Structure formats: structure tokens, C-alpha cells
Amino acid sequence: MEPWRKGTVIRITQETPNTRRFWIQIPELDRFDFKPGQFVTLDLPIHEQKNKRWRSYSIASWPDGTNVFELVIVLLEGGLGTTYLFNHVTEGSELIVRGPQGVFTLPEPLEKDLFLVCTGTGIAPFRSMVNYLRLHDLPHRDIHLVFGTRTFEDLLYYEEMRALSAVMEGFYYYPTLSREQREGHHHGYVHQVYESICMERKDAFFFLCGWKQMIDEAKNRITALGIDRKSIHQELYG
């Protein structure tokens, strides 16, 4: 288990109307090393009991040899943790951080097609994975990122993902909107999108990241396609 360390918030930007990006530096380390897909835990001053102060977030950046990493966080109505982060944390604030943690990481080697299915801030670990693969020119089969949100303005890292799909061989991006129709985007839910791609692909890894309802439905649908349950990996939010 990694120790608790002090982190300094060095930058904050508003990504969507209810989502912010936080860049955190760990001054005591020369570099913050982690595997794409891992998360960190924050100890926030929101409760007397330790375990009720802890909030975990997937790292949205990729290992770059520095001691800085990025989180992307959505403001949850009534959520003590995100309310504190949005109302009290500014550039220069200190946070208590533990990590990296987690085993939601890419298989080695990547010998199968990869389906990355997410909603909301669930795109964070997949952004880390895809950028890492490209920057290190690692061999891979086809990668399909199916990202579902309600509206176009909720699409995190939209221009970045479009640019990646244009220059990264074998990377395909499927922005999917459930409450808005927009030319060039899928309409509906993520399930119909990956099902249409995967009908003839039984040899694939599925990585799922998002809320429990989406993940539960996805696991049922994916196994119904004939995919081995051992090829399904998940990171649950909430």
C-alpha cells in the first residue's frame, strides 16, 4: 500500500458545465509513476471517520516522467467529496493523496481487439491508456472507445479523442449521445454501439468504466454475444 502524501493543486480548468480538471503535483517525489488505468485516493476533510473522508478517482493523464497527474471530476448533487473539491479547492490548495492503486490496467501483450466502454468521467482511465499506447508506439490490435453522455457539451476530451482517432492507427472513437441527436455522432446508449461493432468479434477484451447500472447491463449483453466473462474488466463508480 502506498503511503499518504501531500499534493498541491497546481491547475484547475472547467471542462464541461459540471466537470473540472485538476492537476496535482506531489512535491516530495521527483516523478509520480503509475500504470494507465490506476487511481488515487484523496483524504478530504469532510467527515470525522477516516473511511468516510476517502474518495477515489481514476488518473486521467498518463505517466510522463513528472510528479504531476490529472484528475477529471464531476460535481455530484449532494456529494460531500465533490462539493468540497468544487467549493473549497483552488490552485495552490493542498490535498492528502494515496496512490497509485488498482489493477484496472491493460493486459500485456495486447493480443486481442480492445473495447473501452464508458460513460461520464469513466473516460479518465481510457484516456490514459490510449495516449500511453500511442506515445510509446506499443503494438496493439483495434481499439474501440465507446463513450456515452447525455449531450454533446458533456463529451470530455472531445477534440483530443477526435484528433487521436485521425492519427493513431487502429483507434476508433464513438461519441454516443442519449438525449441529443447530432450529425456524425451515435444516438442512444453505448450498448447498441459496441454490439453492432462486436457481432463477429469473439476474440476481444472489454473494459467497462462508469456507473453500476451501465456496467451490469453491459456484462449481460457482452456475454450474450459469446465473449468469455474472463475477458471483461470493470471499474465501478459510485
mmCIF file of C-alpha atoms in Angstrom:
data_model
loop_
_atom_site.group_PDB
_atom_site.id
_atom_site.type_symbol
_atom_site.label_atom_id
_atom_site.label_comp_id
_atom_site.label_asym_id
_atom_site.label_seq_id
_atom_site.Cartn_x
_atom_site.Cartn_y
_atom_site.Cartn_z
ATOM 1 C CA MET A 1 0.000 0.000 0.000
ATOM 2 C CA GLU A 2 1.353 3.394 -0.968
ATOM 3 C CA PRO A 3 1.751 5.959 1.849
ATOM 4 C CA TRP A 4 -0.309 9.119 2.183
ATOM 5 C CA ARG A 5 1.464 12.114 0.661
ATOM 6 C CA LYS A 6 0.840 15.839 0.358
ATOM 7 C CA GLY A 7 -0.195 17.018 -3.065
ATOM 8 C CA THR A 8 -0.511 20.561 -4.354
ATOM 9 C CA VAL A 9 -3.211 21.571 -6.823
ATOM 10 C CA ILE A 10 -1.305 23.498 -9.477
ATOM 11 C CA ARG A 11 -4.063 23.997 -12.064
ATOM 12 C CA ILE A 12 -7.855 23.752 -12.377
ATOM 13 C CA THR A 13 -9.928 24.174 -15.535
ATOM 14 C CA GLN A 14 -13.651 23.843 -16.253
ATOM 15 C CA GLU A 15 -14.060 21.070 -18.835
ATOM 16 C CA THR A 16 -17.870 20.936 -19.057
ATOM 17 C CA PRO A 17 -20.611 22.807 -17.130
ATOM 18 C CA ASN A 18 -20.354 20.339 -14.209
ATOM 19 C CA THR A 19 -16.892 18.815 -14.674
ATOM 20 C CA ARG A 20 -13.448 20.128 -13.763
ATOM 21 C CA ARG A 21 -9.898 19.005 -14.432
ATOM 22 C CA PHE A 22 -7.468 19.109 -11.501
ATOM 23 C CA TRP A 23 -3.682 18.879 -11.931
ATOM 24 C CA ILE A 24 -1.956 17.711 -8.735
ATOM 25 C CA GLN A 25 1.772 17.760 -8.035
ATOM 26 C CA ILE A 26 3.491 15.545 -5.436
ATOM 27 C CA PRO A 27 6.427 17.750 -4.322
ATOM 28 C CA GLU A 28 8.238 15.041 -2.319
ATOM 29 C CA LEU A 29 8.600 12.844 -5.420
ATOM 30 C CA ASP A 30 10.732 13.520 -8.478
ATOM 31 C CA ARG A 31 8.262 11.511 -10.560
ATOM 32 C CA PHE A 32 4.850 10.016 -9.917
ATOM 33 C CA ASP A 33 4.880 6.604 -11.582
ATOM 34 C CA PHE A 34 1.723 4.608 -12.255
ATOM 35 C CA LYS A 35 0.158 2.282 -14.779
ATOM 36 C CA PRO A 36 -2.517 3.691 -17.099
ATOM 37 C CA GLY A 37 -5.889 2.783 -15.609
ATOM 38 C CA GLN A 38 -4.884 3.122 -11.960
ATOM 39 C CA PHE A 39 -6.477 5.525 -9.461
ATOM 40 C CA VAL A 40 -5.596 7.675 -6.461
ATOM 41 C CA THR A 41 -7.486 8.195 -3.203
ATOM 42 C CA LEU A 42 -7.974 11.634 -1.641
ATOM 43 C CA ASP A 43 -8.425 12.127 2.115
ATOM 44 C CA LEU A 44 -10.810 15.100 2.266
ATOM 45 C CA PRO A 45 -11.793 16.987 5.457
ATOM 46 C CA ILE A 46 -15.482 16.151 5.130
ATOM 47 C CA HIS A 47 -16.061 13.691 7.996
ATOM 48 C CA GLU A 48 -14.605 12.660 11.360
ATOM 49 C CA GLN A 49 -14.273 8.996 10.347
ATOM 50 C CA LYS A 50 -11.328 8.300 8.056
ATOM 51 C CA ASN A 51 -13.027 5.876 5.712
ATOM 52 C CA LYS A 52 -15.879 8.350 5.172
ATOM 53 C CA ARG A 53 -13.386 11.006 4.072
ATOM 54 C CA TRP A 54 -11.820 8.942 1.303
ATOM 55 C CA ARG A 55 -12.744 9.454 -2.334
ATOM 56 C CA SER A 56 -11.067 7.599 -5.207
ATOM 57 C CA TYR A 57 -10.623 8.902 -8.758
ATOM 58 C CA SER A 58 -9.065 7.347 -11.850
ATOM 59 C CA ILE A 59 -5.998 9.139 -13.168
ATOM 60 C CA ALA A 60 -6.883 10.880 -16.430
ATOM 61 C CA SER A 61 -3.305 11.600 -17.513
ATOM 62 C CA TRP A 62 -0.550 9.173 -18.447
ATOM 63 C CA PRO A 63 2.916 8.558 -16.948
ATOM 64 C CA ASP A 64 5.176 11.274 -18.362
ATOM 65 C CA GLY A 65 8.180 11.223 -16.047
ATOM 66 C CA THR A 66 6.981 14.168 -13.936
ATOM 67 C CA ASN A 67 5.459 14.342 -10.450
ATOM 68 C CA VAL A 68 2.164 15.755 -11.774
ATOM 69 C CA PHE A 69 -1.035 13.866 -12.616
ATOM 70 C CA GLU A 70 -4.524 14.887 -13.698
ATOM 71 C CA LEU A 71 -7.979 14.036 -12.361
ATOM 72 C CA VAL A 72 -11.291 14.839 -14.046
ATOM 73 C CA ILE A 73 -14.166 15.117 -11.561
ATOM 74 C CA VAL A 74 -17.893 15.652 -11.977
ATOM 75 C CA LEU A 75 -19.889 17.593 -9.389
ATOM 76 C CA LEU A 76 -22.427 15.206 -7.865
ATOM 77 C CA GLU A 77 -25.581 16.707 -6.416
ATOM 78 C CA GLY A 78 -25.377 16.223 -2.648
ATOM 79 C CA GLY A 79 -21.923 14.624 -2.865
ATOM 80 C CA LEU A 80 -19.768 15.689 0.080
ATOM 81 C CA GLY A 81 -16.482 14.958 -1.668
ATOM 82 C CA THR A 82 -17.123 16.728 -4.957
ATOM 83 C CA THR A 83 -18.867 19.643 -3.235
ATOM 84 C CA TYR A 84 -15.725 20.193 -1.169
ATOM 85 C CA LEU A 85 -13.469 19.930 -4.216
ATOM 86 C CA PHE A 86 -15.551 22.378 -6.245
ATOM 87 C CA ASN A 87 -16.271 24.905 -3.469
ATOM 88 C CA HIS A 88 -13.087 24.905 -1.395
ATOM 89 C CA VAL A 89 -10.175 23.676 -3.514
ATOM 90 C CA THR A 90 -8.350 26.277 -5.585
ATOM 91 C CA GLU A 91 -4.979 26.464 -7.303
ATOM 92 C CA GLY A 92 -2.398 26.244 -4.518
ATOM 93 C CA SER A 93 -4.576 24.128 -2.220
ATOM 94 C CA GLU A 94 -3.032 21.084 -0.558
ATOM 95 C CA LEU A 95 -4.633 17.632 -0.743
ATOM 96 C CA ILE A 96 -3.722 14.402 1.026
ATOM 97 C CA VAL A 97 -3.204 11.727 -1.630
ATOM 98 C CA ARG A 98 -2.549 7.981 -1.651
ATOM 99 C CA GLY A 99 -1.672 6.016 -4.731
ATOM 100 C CA PRO A 100 -1.343 4.815 -7.311
ATOM 101 C CA GLN A 101 -3.660 1.862 -6.703
ATOM 102 C CA GLY A 102 -5.716 -0.596 -8.712
ATOM 103 C CA VAL A 103 -5.457 -3.422 -11.229
ATOM 104 C CA PHE A 104 -7.721 -1.950 -13.943
ATOM 105 C CA THR A 105 -4.777 -1.918 -16.343
ATOM 106 C CA LEU A 106 -4.061 -3.087 -19.867
ATOM 107 C CA PRO A 107 -3.213 -6.748 -20.483
ATOM 108 C CA GLU A 108 0.303 -7.428 -21.740
ATOM 109 C CA PRO A 109 0.701 -8.085 -24.577
ATOM 110 C CA LEU A 110 -2.404 -6.696 -26.315
ATOM 111 C CA GLU A 111 -3.221 -9.741 -28.413
ATOM 112 C CA LYS A 112 -6.960 -9.102 -28.825
ATOM 113 C CA ASP A 113 -9.149 -6.259 -30.020
ATOM 114 C CA LEU A 114 -9.929 -3.862 -27.191
ATOM 115 C CA PHE A 115 -13.333 -2.353 -26.433
ATOM 116 C CA LEU A 116 -13.255 0.561 -23.983
ATOM 117 C CA VAL A 117 -16.817 1.329 -22.911
ATOM 118 C CA CYS A 118 -17.541 4.253 -20.610
ATOM 119 C CA THR A 119 -19.938 6.954 -19.536
ATOM 120 C CA GLY A 120 -19.207 10.356 -17.985
ATOM 121 C CA THR A 121 -15.884 10.661 -16.180
ATOM 122 C CA GLY A 122 -15.374 6.948 -16.807
ATOM 123 C CA ILE A 123 -13.351 8.046 -19.817
ATOM 124 C CA ALA A 124 -10.460 9.014 -17.498
ATOM 125 C CA PRO A 125 -8.576 5.667 -17.360
ATOM 126 C CA PHE A 126 -9.145 5.091 -21.077
ATOM 127 C CA ARG A 127 -7.695 8.481 -21.997
ATOM 128 C CA SER A 128 -4.629 7.472 -20.001
ATOM 129 C CA MET A 129 -4.356 4.088 -21.718
ATOM 130 C CA VAL A 130 -4.808 5.282 -25.292
ATOM 131 C CA ASN A 131 -2.385 8.186 -25.030
ATOM 132 C CA TYR A 132 0.202 5.941 -23.370
ATOM 133 C CA LEU A 133 -0.070 3.348 -26.156
ATOM 134 C CA ARG A 134 0.366 5.985 -28.838
ATOM 135 C CA LEU A 135 3.226 7.864 -27.198
ATOM 136 C CA HIS A 136 5.186 4.656 -26.668
ATOM 137 C CA ASP A 137 4.206 3.216 -30.049
ATOM 138 C CA LEU A 138 3.167 -0.052 -28.405
ATOM 139 C CA PRO A 139 1.759 -2.793 -30.641
ATOM 140 C CA HIS A 140 -1.982 -3.362 -30.359
ATOM 141 C CA ARG A 141 -4.974 -4.668 -32.237
ATOM 142 C CA ASP A 142 -8.010 -2.480 -32.978
ATOM 143 C CA ILE A 143 -9.139 -0.266 -30.103
ATOM 144 C CA HIS A 144 -12.767 0.894 -29.956
ATOM 145 C CA LEU A 145 -13.581 3.689 -27.491
ATOM 146 C CA VAL A 146 -17.354 3.896 -27.000
ATOM 147 C CA PHE A 147 -18.107 6.952 -24.860
ATOM 148 C CA GLY A 148 -21.664 7.739 -23.795
ATOM 149 C CA THR A 149 -23.009 11.032 -22.437
ATOM 150 C CA ARG A 150 -26.366 12.767 -22.430
ATOM 151 C CA THR A 151 -25.472 15.738 -24.634
ATOM 152 C CA PHE A 152 -22.623 16.968 -26.816
ATOM 153 C CA GLU A 153 -21.439 19.504 -24.224
ATOM 154 C CA ASP A 154 -20.874 16.607 -21.773
ATOM 155 C CA LEU A 155 -18.278 14.913 -24.003
ATOM 156 C CA LEU A 156 -14.991 15.088 -22.135
ATOM 157 C CA TYR A 157 -11.767 15.425 -24.169
ATOM 158 C CA TYR A 158 -13.805 15.507 -27.366
ATOM 159 C CA GLU A 159 -11.326 17.289 -29.643
ATOM 160 C CA GLU A 160 -8.427 15.272 -28.212
ATOM 161 C CA MET A 161 -10.141 11.950 -28.931
ATOM 162 C CA ARG A 162 -11.103 13.027 -32.447
ATOM 163 C CA ALA A 163 -7.524 14.055 -33.140
ATOM 164 C CA LEU A 164 -6.201 10.757 -31.796
ATOM 165 C CA SER A 165 -8.568 8.751 -33.978
ATOM 166 C CA ALA A 166 -7.240 10.652 -37.007
ATOM 167 C CA VAL A 167 -3.562 9.903 -36.365
ATOM 168 C CA MET A 168 -3.495 6.669 -34.351
ATOM 169 C CA GLU A 169 -3.751 3.579 -36.490
ATOM 170 C CA GLY A 170 -6.380 1.137 -35.263
ATOM 171 C CA PHE A 171 -8.017 3.552 -32.812
ATOM 172 C CA TYR A 172 -11.729 4.231 -33.316
ATOM 173 C CA TYR A 173 -13.800 6.756 -31.357
ATOM 174 C CA TYR A 174 -17.590 6.510 -30.998
ATOM 175 C CA PRO A 175 -19.123 9.521 -29.181
ATOM 176 C CA THR A 176 -22.653 8.478 -28.241
ATOM 177 C CA LEU A 177 -25.394 10.886 -27.105
ATOM 178 C CA SER A 178 -28.505 9.628 -25.326
ATOM 179 C CA ARG A 179 -30.504 12.881 -25.235
ATOM 180 C CA GLU A 180 -29.326 14.739 -28.304
ATOM 181 C CA GLN A 181 -29.100 13.955 -31.995
ATOM 182 C CA ARG A 182 -26.063 15.354 -33.745
ATOM 183 C CA GLU A 183 -24.627 14.621 -37.148
ATOM 184 C CA GLY A 184 -21.574 12.379 -37.016
ATOM 185 C CA HIS A 185 -22.425 11.062 -33.555
ATOM 186 C CA HIS A 186 -24.242 7.955 -32.433
ATOM 187 C CA HIS A 187 -27.638 8.455 -30.820
ATOM 188 C CA GLY A 188 -28.824 6.260 -27.954
ATOM 189 C CA TYR A 189 -26.810 4.250 -25.481
ATOM 190 C CA VAL A 190 -23.354 2.682 -25.598
ATOM 191 C CA HIS A 191 -24.724 -0.874 -25.667
ATOM 192 C CA GLN A 192 -26.144 -0.695 -29.186
ATOM 193 C CA VAL A 193 -22.888 0.773 -30.457
ATOM 194 C CA TYR A 194 -20.469 -1.892 -29.196
ATOM 195 C CA GLU A 195 -22.935 -4.658 -30.055
ATOM 196 C CA SER A 196 -23.041 -3.507 -33.680
ATOM 197 C CA ILE A 197 -19.229 -3.489 -33.880
ATOM 198 C CA CYS A 198 -18.697 -6.736 -31.995
ATOM 199 C CA MET A 199 -21.180 -9.074 -33.674
ATOM 200 C CA GLU A 200 -18.439 -11.006 -35.449
ATOM 201 C CA ARG A 201 -15.590 -10.407 -32.972
ATOM 202 C CA LYS A 202 -15.498 -13.110 -30.311
ATOM 203 C CA ASP A 203 -11.819 -12.598 -29.503
ATOM 204 C CA ALA A 204 -11.775 -9.285 -27.646
ATOM 205 C CA PHE A 205 -11.107 -7.667 -24.293
ATOM 206 C CA PHE A 206 -13.820 -5.441 -22.822
ATOM 207 C CA PHE A 207 -13.006 -2.732 -20.293
ATOM 208 C CA LEU A 208 -16.022 -1.056 -18.658
ATOM 209 C CA CYS A 209 -15.906 2.120 -16.583
ATOM 210 C CA GLY A 210 -18.893 4.020 -15.251
ATOM 211 C CA TRP A 211 -21.946 3.674 -13.059
ATOM 212 C CA LYS A 212 -23.165 0.287 -11.826
ATOM 213 C CA GLN A 213 -26.310 0.206 -13.968
ATOM 214 C CA MET A 214 -24.339 0.612 -17.197
ATOM 215 C CA ILE A 215 -21.736 -1.965 -16.191
ATOM 216 C CA ASP A 216 -24.289 -4.576 -15.104
ATOM 217 C CA GLU A 217 -26.219 -4.254 -18.360
ATOM 218 C CA ALA A 218 -23.026 -4.298 -20.407
ATOM 219 C CA LYS A 219 -21.766 -7.507 -18.797
ATOM 220 C CA ASN A 220 -25.043 -9.264 -19.579
ATOM 221 C CA ARG A 221 -25.068 -8.070 -23.178
ATOM 222 C CA ILE A 222 -21.397 -8.835 -23.802
ATOM 223 C CA THR A 223 -21.605 -12.399 -22.500
ATOM 224 C CA ALA A 224 -24.720 -12.845 -24.653
ATOM 225 C CA LEU A 225 -22.506 -12.037 -27.651
ATOM 226 C CA GLY A 226 -20.349 -15.035 -26.775
ATOM 227 C CA ILE A 227 -17.497 -13.156 -25.097
ATOM 228 C CA ASP A 228 -15.846 -15.036 -22.219
ATOM 229 C CA ARG A 229 -16.611 -13.332 -18.889
ATOM 230 C CA LYS A 230 -12.892 -13.547 -18.051
ATOM 231 C CA SER A 231 -12.278 -11.084 -20.886
ATOM 232 C CA ILE A 232 -14.466 -8.437 -19.203
ATOM 233 C CA HIS A 233 -12.810 -5.999 -16.784
ATOM 234 C CA GLN A 234 -14.612 -3.280 -14.852
ATOM 235 C CA GLU A 235 -14.048 -0.164 -12.782
ATOM 236 C CA LEU A 236 -17.168 0.833 -10.878
ATOM 237 C CA TYR A 237 -18.073 4.422 -9.971
ATOM 238 C CA GLY A 238 -20.357 5.209 -7.072
#
